[in-house]
Coordinates of C-alpha atoms and ligand atoms in Angstrom, one line a residue:
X104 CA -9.4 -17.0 31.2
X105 CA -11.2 -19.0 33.5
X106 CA -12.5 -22.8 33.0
X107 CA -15.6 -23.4 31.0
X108 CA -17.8 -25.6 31.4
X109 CA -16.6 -28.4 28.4
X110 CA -20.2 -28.8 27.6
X111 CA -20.4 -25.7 26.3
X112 CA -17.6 -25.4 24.4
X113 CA -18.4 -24.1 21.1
X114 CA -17.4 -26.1 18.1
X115 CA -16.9 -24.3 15.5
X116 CA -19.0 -22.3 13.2
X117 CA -22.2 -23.7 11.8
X118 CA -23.5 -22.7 8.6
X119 CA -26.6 -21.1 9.9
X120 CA -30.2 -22.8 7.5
X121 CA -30.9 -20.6 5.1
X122 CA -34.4 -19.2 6.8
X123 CA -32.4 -18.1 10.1
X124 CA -30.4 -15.5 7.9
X125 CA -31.1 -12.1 7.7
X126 CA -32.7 -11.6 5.0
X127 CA -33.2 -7.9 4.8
X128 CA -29.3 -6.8 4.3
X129 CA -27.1 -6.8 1.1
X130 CA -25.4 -9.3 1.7
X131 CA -23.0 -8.8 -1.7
X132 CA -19.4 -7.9 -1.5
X133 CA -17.7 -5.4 -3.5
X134 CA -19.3 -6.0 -6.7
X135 CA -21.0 -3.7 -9.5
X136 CA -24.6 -4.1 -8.1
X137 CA -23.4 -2.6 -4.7
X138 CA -21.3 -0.2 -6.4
X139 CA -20.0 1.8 -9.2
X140 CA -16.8 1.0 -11.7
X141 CA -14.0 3.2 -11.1
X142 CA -13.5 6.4 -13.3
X143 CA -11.5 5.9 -16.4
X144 CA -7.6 6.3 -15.3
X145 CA -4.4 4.6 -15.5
X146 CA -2.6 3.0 -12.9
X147 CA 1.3 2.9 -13.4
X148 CA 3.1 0.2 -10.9
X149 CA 6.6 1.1 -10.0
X150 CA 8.4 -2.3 -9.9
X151 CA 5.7 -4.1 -11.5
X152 CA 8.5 -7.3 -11.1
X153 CA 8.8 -7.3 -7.5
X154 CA 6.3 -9.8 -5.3
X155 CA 3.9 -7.2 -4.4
X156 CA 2.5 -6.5 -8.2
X157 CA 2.2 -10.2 -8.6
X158 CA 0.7 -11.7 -5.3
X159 CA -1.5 -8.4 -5.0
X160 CA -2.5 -5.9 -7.0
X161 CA -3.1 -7.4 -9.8
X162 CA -4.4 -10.4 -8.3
X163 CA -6.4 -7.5 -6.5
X164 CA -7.4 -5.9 -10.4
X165 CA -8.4 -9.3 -11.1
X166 CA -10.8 -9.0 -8.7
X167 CA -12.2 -5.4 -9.2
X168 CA -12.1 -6.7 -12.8
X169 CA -14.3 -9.6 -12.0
X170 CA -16.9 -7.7 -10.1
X171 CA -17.2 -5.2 -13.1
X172 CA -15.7 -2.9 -11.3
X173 CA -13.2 -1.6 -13.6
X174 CA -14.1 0.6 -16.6
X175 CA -13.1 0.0 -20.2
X176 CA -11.6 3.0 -19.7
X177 CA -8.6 1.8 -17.7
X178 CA -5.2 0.4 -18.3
X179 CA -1.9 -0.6 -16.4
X180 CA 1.5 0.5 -16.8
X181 CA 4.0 -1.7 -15.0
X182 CA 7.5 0.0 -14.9
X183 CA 10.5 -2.0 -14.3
X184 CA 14.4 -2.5 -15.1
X185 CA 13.4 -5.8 -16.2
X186 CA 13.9 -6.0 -20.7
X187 CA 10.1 -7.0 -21.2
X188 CA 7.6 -6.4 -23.7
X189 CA 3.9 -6.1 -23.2
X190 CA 3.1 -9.6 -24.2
X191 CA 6.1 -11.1 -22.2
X192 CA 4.3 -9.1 -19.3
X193 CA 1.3 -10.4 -19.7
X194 CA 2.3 -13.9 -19.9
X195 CA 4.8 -13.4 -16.6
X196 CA 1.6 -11.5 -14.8
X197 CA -0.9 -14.5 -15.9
X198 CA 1.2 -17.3 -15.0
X199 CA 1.8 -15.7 -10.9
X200 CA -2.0 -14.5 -10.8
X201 CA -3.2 -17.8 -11.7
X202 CA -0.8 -19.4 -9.3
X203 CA -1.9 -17.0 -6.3
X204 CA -5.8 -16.8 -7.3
X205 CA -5.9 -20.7 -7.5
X206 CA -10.3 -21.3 -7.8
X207 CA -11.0 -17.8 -8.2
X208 CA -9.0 -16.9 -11.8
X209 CA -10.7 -17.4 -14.8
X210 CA -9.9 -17.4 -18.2
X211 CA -13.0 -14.7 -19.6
X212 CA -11.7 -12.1 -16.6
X213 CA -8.1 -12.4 -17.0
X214 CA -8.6 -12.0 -20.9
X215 CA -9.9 -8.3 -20.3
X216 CA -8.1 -7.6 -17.6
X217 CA -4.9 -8.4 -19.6
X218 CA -5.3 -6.8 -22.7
X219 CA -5.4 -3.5 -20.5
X220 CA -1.4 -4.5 -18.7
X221 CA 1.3 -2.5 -20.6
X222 CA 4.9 -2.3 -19.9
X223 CA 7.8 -0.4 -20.1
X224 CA 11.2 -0.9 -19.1
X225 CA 12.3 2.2 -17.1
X226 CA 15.3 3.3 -14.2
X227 CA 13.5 5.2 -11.8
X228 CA 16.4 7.0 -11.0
X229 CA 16.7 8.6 -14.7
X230 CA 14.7 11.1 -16.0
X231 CA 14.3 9.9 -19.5
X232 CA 12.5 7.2 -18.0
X233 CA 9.8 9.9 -16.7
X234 CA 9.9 11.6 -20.1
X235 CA 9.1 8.1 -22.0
X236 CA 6.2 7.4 -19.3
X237 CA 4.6 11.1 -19.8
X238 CA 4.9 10.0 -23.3
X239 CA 3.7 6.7 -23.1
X240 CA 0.9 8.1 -21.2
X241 CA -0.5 10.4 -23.8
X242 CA -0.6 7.2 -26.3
X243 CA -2.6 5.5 -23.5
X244 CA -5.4 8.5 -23.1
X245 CA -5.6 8.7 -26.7
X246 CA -6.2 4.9 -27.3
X247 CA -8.1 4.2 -24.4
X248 CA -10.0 7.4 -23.4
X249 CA -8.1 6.9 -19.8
X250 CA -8.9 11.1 -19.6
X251 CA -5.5 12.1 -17.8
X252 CA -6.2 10.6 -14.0
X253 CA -3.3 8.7 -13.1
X254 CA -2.6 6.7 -10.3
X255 CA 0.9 5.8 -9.4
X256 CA 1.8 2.7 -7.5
X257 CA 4.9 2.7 -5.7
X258 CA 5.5 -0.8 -5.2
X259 CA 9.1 0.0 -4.3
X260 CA 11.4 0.7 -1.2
X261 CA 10.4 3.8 0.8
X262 CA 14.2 5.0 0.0
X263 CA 13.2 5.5 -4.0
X264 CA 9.8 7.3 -3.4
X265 CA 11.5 10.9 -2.6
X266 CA 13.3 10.3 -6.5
X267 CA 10.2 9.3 -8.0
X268 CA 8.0 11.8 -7.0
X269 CA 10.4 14.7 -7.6
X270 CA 10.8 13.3 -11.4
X271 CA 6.8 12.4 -11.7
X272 CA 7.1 16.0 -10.6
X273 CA 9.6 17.8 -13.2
X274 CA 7.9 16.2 -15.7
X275 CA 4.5 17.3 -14.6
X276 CA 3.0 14.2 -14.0
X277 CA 1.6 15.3 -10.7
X278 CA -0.5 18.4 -11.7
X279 CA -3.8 17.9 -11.5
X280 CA -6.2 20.3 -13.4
X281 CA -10.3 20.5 -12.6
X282 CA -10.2 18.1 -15.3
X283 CA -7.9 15.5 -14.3
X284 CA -6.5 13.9 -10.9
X285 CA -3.3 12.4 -10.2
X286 CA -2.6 10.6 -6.6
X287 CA 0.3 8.3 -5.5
X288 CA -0.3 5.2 -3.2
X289 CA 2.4 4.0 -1.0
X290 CA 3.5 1.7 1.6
X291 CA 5.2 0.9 4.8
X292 CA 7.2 1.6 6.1
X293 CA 6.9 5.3 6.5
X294 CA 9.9 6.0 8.1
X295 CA 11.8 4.8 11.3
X296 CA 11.0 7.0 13.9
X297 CA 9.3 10.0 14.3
X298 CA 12.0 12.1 12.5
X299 CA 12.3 10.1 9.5
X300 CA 8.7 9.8 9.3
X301 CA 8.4 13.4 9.5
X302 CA 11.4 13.8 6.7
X303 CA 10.1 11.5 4.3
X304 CA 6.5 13.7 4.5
X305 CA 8.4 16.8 3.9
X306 CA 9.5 14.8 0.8
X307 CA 6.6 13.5 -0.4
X308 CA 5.1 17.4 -0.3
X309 CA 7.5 18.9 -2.0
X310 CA 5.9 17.9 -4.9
X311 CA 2.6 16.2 -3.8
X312 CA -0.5 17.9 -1.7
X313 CA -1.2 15.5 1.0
X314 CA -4.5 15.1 -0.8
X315 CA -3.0 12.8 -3.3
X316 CA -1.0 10.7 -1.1
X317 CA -2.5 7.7 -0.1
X318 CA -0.4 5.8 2.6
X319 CA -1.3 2.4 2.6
X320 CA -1.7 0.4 6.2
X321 CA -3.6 -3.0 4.3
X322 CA -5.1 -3.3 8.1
X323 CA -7.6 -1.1 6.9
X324 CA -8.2 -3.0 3.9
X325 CA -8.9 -5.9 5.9
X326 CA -12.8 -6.1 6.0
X327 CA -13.4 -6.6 9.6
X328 CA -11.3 -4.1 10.5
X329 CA -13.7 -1.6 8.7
X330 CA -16.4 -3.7 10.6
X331 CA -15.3 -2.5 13.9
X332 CA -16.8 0.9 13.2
X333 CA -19.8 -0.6 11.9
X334 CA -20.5 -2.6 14.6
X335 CA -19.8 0.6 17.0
X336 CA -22.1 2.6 15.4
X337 CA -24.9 1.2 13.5
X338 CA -26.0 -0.8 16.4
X339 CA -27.3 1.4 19.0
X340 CA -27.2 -1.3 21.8
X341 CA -23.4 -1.6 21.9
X342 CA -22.4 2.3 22.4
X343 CA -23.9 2.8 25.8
X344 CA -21.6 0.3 27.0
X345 CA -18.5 1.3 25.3
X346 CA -16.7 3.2 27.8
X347 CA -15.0 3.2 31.5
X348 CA -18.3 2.3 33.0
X349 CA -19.1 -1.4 31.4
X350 CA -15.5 -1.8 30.1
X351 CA -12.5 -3.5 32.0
X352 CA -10.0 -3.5 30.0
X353 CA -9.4 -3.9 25.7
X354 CA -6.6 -6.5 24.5
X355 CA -5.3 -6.4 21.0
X356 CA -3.5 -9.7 19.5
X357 CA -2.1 -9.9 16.6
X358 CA -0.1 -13.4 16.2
X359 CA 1.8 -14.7 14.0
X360 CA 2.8 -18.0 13.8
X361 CA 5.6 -17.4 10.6
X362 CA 9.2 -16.2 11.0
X363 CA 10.9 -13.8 9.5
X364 CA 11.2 -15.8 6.0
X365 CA 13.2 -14.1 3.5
X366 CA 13.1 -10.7 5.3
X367 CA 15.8 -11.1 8.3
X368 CA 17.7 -7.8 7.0
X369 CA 14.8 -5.5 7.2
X370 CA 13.9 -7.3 10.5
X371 CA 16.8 -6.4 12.0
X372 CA 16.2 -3.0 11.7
X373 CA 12.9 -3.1 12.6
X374 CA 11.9 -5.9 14.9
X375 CA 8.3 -6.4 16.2
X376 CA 7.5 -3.4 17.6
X377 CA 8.3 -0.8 14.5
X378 CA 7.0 -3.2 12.4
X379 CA 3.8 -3.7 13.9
X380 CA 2.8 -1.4 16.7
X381 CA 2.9 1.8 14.9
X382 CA 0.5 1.0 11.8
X383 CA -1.2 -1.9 12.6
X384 CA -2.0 -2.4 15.6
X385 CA -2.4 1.3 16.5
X386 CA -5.2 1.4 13.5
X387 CA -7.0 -1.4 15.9
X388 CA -7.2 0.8 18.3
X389 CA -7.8 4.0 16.6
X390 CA -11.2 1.7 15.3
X391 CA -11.8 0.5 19.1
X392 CA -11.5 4.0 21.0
X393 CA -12.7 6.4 18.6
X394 CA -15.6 8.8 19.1
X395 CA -18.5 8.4 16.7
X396 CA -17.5 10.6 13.5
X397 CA -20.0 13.5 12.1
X398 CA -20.0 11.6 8.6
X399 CA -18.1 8.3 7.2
X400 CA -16.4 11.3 5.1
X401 CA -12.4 10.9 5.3
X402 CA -11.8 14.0 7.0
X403 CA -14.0 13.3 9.7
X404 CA -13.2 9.5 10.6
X405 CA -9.1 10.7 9.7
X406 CA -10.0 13.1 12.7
X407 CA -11.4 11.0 15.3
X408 CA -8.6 8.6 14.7
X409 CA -6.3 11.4 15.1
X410 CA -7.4 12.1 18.4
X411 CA -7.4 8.9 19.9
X412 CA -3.4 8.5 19.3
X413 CA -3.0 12.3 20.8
X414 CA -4.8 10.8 23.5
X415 CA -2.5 7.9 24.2
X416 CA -0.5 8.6 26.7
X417 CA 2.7 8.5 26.0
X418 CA 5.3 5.8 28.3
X419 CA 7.5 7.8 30.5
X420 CA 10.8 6.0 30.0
X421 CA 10.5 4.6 33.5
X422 CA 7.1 3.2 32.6
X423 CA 8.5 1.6 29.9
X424 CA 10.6 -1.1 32.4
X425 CA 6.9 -2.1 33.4
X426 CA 4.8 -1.3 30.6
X427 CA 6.7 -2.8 27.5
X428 CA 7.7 -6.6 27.3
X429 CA 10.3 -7.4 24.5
X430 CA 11.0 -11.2 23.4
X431 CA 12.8 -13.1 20.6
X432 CA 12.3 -16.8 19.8
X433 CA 14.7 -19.6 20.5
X434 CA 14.2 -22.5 18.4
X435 CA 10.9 -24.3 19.2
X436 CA 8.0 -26.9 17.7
X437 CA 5.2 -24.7 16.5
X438 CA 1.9 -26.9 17.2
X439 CA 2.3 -28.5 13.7
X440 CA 4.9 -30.9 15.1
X441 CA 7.4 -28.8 12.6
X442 CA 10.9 -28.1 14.5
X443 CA 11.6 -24.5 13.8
X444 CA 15.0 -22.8 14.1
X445 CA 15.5 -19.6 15.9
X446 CA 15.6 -15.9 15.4
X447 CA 19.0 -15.8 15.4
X448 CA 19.9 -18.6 12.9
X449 CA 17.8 -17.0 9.7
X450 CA 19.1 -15.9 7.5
X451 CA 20.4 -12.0 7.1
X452 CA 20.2 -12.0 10.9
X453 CA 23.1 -11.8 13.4
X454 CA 23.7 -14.6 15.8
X455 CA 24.0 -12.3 18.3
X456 CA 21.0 -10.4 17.4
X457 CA 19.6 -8.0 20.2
X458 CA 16.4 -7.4 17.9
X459 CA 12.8 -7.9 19.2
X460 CA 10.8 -10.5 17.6
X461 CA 8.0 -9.9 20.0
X462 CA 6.7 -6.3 21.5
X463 CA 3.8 -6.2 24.4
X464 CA 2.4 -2.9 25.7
X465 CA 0.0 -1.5 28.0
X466 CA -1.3 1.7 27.2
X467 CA -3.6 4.5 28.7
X468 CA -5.5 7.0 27.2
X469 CA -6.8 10.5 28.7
X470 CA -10.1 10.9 27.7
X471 CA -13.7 11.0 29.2
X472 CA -14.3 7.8 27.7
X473 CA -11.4 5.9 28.5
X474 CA -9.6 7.1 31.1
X475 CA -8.7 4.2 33.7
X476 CA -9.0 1.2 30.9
X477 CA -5.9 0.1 29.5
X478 CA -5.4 -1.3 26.5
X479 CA -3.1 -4.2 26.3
X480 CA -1.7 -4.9 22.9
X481 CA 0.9 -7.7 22.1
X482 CA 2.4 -9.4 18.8
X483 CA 5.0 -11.5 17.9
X484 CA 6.4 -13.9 15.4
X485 CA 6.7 -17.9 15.7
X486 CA 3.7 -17.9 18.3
X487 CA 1.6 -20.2 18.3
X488 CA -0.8 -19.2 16.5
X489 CA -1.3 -17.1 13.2
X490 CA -4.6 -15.1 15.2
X491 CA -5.8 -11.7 15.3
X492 CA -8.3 -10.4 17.8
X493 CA -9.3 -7.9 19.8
X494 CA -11.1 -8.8 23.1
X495 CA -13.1 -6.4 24.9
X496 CA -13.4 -7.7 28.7
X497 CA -16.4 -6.3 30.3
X498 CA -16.8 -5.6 33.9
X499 CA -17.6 -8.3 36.4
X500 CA -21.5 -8.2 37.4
X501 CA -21.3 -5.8 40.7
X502 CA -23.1 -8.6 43.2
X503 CA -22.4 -12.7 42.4
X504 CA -26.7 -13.3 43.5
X505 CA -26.1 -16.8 43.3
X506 CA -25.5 -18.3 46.1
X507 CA -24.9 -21.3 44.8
X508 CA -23.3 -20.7 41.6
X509 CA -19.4 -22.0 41.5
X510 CA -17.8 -18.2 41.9
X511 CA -15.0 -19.7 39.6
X512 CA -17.4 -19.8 36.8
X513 CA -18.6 -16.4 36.7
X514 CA -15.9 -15.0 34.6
X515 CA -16.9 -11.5 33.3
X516 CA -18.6 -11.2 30.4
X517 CA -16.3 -10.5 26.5
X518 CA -16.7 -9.9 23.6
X519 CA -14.3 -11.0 21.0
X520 CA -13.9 -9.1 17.4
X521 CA -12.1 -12.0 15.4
X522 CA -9.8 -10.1 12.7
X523 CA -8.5 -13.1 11.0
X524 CA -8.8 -15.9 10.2
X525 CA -12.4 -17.3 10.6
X526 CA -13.6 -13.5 10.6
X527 CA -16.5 -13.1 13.1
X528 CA -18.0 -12.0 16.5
X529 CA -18.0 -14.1 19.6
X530 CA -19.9 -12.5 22.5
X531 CA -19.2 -14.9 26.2
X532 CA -21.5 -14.8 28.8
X533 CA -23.0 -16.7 31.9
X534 CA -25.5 -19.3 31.3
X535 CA -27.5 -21.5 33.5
X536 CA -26.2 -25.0 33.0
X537 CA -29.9 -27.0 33.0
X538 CA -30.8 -29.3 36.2
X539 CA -31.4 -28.6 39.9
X540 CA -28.7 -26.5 41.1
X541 CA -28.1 -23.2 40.2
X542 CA -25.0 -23.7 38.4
X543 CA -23.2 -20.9 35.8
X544 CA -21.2 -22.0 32.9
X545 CA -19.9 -19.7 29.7
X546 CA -21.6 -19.4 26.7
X547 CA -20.4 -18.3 23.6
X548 CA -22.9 -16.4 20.5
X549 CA -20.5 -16.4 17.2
X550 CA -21.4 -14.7 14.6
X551 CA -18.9 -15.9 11.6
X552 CA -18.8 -13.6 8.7
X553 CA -18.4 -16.3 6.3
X554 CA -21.8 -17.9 7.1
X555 CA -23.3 -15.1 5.6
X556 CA -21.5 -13.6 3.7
X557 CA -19.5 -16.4 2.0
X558 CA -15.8 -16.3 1.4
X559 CA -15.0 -14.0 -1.3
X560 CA -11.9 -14.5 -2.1
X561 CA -10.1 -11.1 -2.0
X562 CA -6.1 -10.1 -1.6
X563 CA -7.2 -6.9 0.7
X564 CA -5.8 -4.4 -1.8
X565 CA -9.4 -4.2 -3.5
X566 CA -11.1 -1.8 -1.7
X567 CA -8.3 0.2 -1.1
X568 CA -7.4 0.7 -4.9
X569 CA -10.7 1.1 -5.6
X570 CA -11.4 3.8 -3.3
X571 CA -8.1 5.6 -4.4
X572 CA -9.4 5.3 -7.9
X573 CA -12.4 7.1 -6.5
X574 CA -10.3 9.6 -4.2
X575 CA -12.1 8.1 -1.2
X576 CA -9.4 8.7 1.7
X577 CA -10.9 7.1 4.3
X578 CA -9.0 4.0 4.8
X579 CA -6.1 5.6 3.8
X580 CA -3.5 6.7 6.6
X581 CA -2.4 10.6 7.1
X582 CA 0.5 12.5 7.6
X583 CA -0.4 13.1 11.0
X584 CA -1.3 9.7 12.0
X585 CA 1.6 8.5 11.1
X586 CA 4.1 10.6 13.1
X587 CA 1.4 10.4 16.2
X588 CA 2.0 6.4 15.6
X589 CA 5.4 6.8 16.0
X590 CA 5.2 8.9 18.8
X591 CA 3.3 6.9 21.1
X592 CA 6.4 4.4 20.8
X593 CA 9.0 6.4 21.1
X594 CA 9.8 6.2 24.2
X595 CA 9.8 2.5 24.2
X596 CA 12.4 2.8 21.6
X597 CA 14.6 4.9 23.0
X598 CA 14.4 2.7 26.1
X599 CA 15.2 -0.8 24.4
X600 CA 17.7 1.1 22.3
X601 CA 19.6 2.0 25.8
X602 CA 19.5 -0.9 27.1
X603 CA 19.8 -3.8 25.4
X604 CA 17.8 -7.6 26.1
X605 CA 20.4 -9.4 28.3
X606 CA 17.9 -12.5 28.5
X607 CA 17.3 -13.3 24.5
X608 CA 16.1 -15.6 22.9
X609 CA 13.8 -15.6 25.5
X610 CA 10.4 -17.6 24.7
X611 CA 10.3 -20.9 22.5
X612 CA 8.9 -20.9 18.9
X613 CA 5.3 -22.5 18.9
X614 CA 4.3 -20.8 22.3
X615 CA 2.6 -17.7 23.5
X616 CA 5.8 -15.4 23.8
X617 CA 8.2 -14.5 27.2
X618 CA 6.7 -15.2 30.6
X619 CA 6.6 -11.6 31.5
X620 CA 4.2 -10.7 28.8
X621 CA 2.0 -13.1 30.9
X622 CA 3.2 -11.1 33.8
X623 CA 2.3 -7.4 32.5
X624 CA -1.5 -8.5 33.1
X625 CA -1.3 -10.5 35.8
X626 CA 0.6 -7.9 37.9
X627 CA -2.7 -5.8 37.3
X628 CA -4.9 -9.2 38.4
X629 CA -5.5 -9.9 34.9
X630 CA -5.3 -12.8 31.9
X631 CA -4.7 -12.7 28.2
X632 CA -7.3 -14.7 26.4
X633 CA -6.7 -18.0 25.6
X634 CA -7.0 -18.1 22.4
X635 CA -8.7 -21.0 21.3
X636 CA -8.1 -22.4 17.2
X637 CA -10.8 -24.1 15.3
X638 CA -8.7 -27.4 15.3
X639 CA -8.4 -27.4 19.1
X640 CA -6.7 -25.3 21.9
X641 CA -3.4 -23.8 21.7
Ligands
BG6_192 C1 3.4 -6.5 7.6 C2 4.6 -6.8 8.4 O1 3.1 -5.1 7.5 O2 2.3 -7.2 8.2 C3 4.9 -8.3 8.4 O3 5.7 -6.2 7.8 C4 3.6 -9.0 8.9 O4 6.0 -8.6 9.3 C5 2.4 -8.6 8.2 O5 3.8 -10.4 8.8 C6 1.1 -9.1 8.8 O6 0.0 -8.9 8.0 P1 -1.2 -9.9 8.1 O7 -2.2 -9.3 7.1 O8 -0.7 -11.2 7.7 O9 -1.7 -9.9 9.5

């Protein structure tokens, strides 16, 4: 964006004294005083030894478990090939936990949370396996008074969940009664394109009733995501100006300043764009450019995000040659002073590799509300910066009245959502700089979500688990939503498919990405943000 004014450069967040807080709001987290313990019920984990069970849900249980929100009536399965006992579980689960959790484990919380972890060594492929867990099961009730509601974890590859639900099935582990619930969380990804998405549904309800699935996105886990609707609609000063009238345009970062680590097989067939664009960023902008729900119930915020992405407007495949920007990173020295290799050269990726390691898109929608206001959204690997943030530019004051002012300076008015990290609200606006003449320079308000609400420490997989527990849907992703998600990037696909990058790798690790992601606003006389870190600007 334009210069500032250095003076008024803010410096990071201040911890605001303690009489300038509100002092009217709760301002607990997710604790037992602000909310009730789950219902008695199991939780089994399909592979409880993979890296998700121990960096985060139990981490995540650990939590729950810490804030009293767990009942005595609750217990853990974890199913694995792994030989393992219950004790050798528990002693695998509390050595990683304490590892992740670092300050936050302790000894008292971890004792009750493991006495409740159980075990069982299991091929999810086999039905035996699904006759020992029914039976299993039925020792647990009876011991535990766990009352028959089961929630299974499918902490596996998307490829296994069609086997596992059919034998949860046969075995009639997924029939609920008035009595009793039974509902199955998974994860991304969910599917590839449209038609596998739209495959691996039909799977999932052959046996399930899209009421018990619960499709993880952990972006609406992530607690300033679920703020974005907050601050929509419990502050009636922002909605009159959210729309084509006050807003310029909406652009949605989400960098990342990591490679592809261990993962360059699955990244090959995914690259930036499936990987990102569909789920997360798309549930961004669901939050940003939905209408205000009847009621926080599921349906009715599941609905309202529905009809954003059938409002998108789909990119003709021409439109894609000016809409989308594709990049992959050469080698490059993030900001660190570290020398990082390139796409190409990690491991499980081809040296030749045509795969995008960064997507950018402009997109439209056809509503009331938003028609004429594009939405830019751009992410990317080994940028220079690991940032997520959604900027909402407003339109430029209709008449500059100062004559005086430098017309450089008066740079329309934004506000910034900050997503992670340093979670907060920065609102930039024209100020009078003090003294004679009448000059302009920005101004920034931040609001920093630690300052008043400290840092919990929390994994994101919390409130999701606990909501499930509860049979709250509301963070939880649809059938529908999904497909649309894949839908609105079709195209884009199909088009990057046909014709493959000739200019890859084509941006530098530690930068912002290609020059023509630069170039997609410009051509529309516009800038991305620059993003500014705590330590200084990148
Ligand atoms: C995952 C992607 O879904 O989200 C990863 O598969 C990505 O490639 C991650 O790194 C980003 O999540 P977060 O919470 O770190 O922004």
């Amino acid at each position: 964006m334009q210069a500032v004014d250095s003076r008024f450069l803010h410096n990071g967040p201040q911890p605001l004294p303690p009489e300038h807080r509100m002092s009217d709001v709760p301002l607990d987290r997710l604790t037992s005083e602000t909310a009730p313990p789950a219902p008695p019920n199991v939780m089994i984990i399909f592979g409880a030894g993979g890296d998700l069970t121990k960096r985060k849900l139990i981490p995540a249980l650990f939590h729950l478990c810490q804030g009293q929100l767990l009942p005595d009536t609750f217990a853990v399965v974890g199913l694995d090939r792994l030989e393992m006992d219950d004790t050798a579980f528990r002693t695998l689960m509390a050595q990683e936990v304490e590892k992740h959790l670092g300050a936050s484990w302790d000894r008292a919380t971890w004792d009750r949370l493991s006495e409740r972890l159980h075990y069982m060594q299991g091929n999810i492929k086999e039905e035996d396996t699904y006759v020992a867990l029914c039976e299993r099961l039925t020792r647990i009730d009876a011991e535990r008074d766990t009352e028959g509601n089961y929630l299974f974890y499918l902490a596996v590859p998307p490829s296994l969940f069609g086997d596992i639900t059919r034998h949860l099935g046969t075995v009639g582990l997924t029939a609920e009664t008035p009595d009793d619930w039974r509902r199955v969380i998974i994860e991304k990804p969910f599917g590839q394109d449209v038609q596998s998405a739209k495959a691996l549904n039909g799977l999932l309800h052959e046996t399930l009733d899209e009421e018990q699935i619960y499709r993880i996105d952990h972006y609406l886990g992530k607690e300033t995501v679920q703020n974005i609707m907050v601050f929509r609609f419990s502050n009636g000063f922002i909605e009159p100006l959210w729309n084509r009238q006050h807003i310029d345009h909406i652009q949605i970062t989400v960098a990342e300043s990591v490679g592809v680590e261990h993962r360059g097989e699955y990244y090959e067939q995914a690259g930036a764009l499936r990987d990102m664009i569909p789920n997360h960023l798309l549930v961004l902008l669901g939050f940003l450019a939905m209408e205000p729900p009847n009621s926080f119930d599921s349906e009715a915020v599941r609905d309202e995000i529905n009809k954003v992405l059938d409002a998108v407007c789909p990119l003709t495949h021409e439109q894609v040659l000016t809409n989308a920007v594709r990049g992959q990173y050469g080698e490059g020295i993030m900001p660190s002073g570290e020398k990082v290799p390139s796409y190409r050269s990690s491991t499980g990726v081809s040296p030749q590799s045509g795969r995008e390691t960064y997507a950018a898109l402009k997109l439209t929608m056809d509503t009331w509300r938003w028609a004429g206001v594009p939405f830019y959204l751009r992410t990317g690997k080994r940028l220079a910066a690991q940032y997520t943030e959604v900027v909402i530019q407003f339109k430029r004051a209709p008449k500059i009245m100062f004559k005086d002012a430098d017309v450089e300076q008066m740079t329309p008015d934004m506000l910034v959502l900050r997503i992670q990290p340093n979670e907060g609200i920065q609102m930039s606006f024209g100020a009078k700089i003090p003294g004679p003449q009448m000059r302009v320079g920005r101004v920034n308000m931040d609001f920093c979500y630690a300052d008043y609400f400290g840092n919990a420490p929390a994994t994101g997989y919390e409130t999701l688990i606990y909501d499930c527990m509860h049979g709250d849907a509301t963070l939880f992703k649809h059938a529908d939503t999904v497909e649309k998600g894949w839908e609105i990037v079709e195209s884009v696909m199909d088009v990057w498919t046909a014709l493959p990058a000739r200019d890859f790798p084509n941006y530098a690790a530690g930068t912002w990405g290609p020059a023509a992601a630069g170039r997609l606003l410009k051509n529309d006389g516009r800038l991305w943000r620059r993003i500014e870190m705590p330590q200084g600007r990148v």
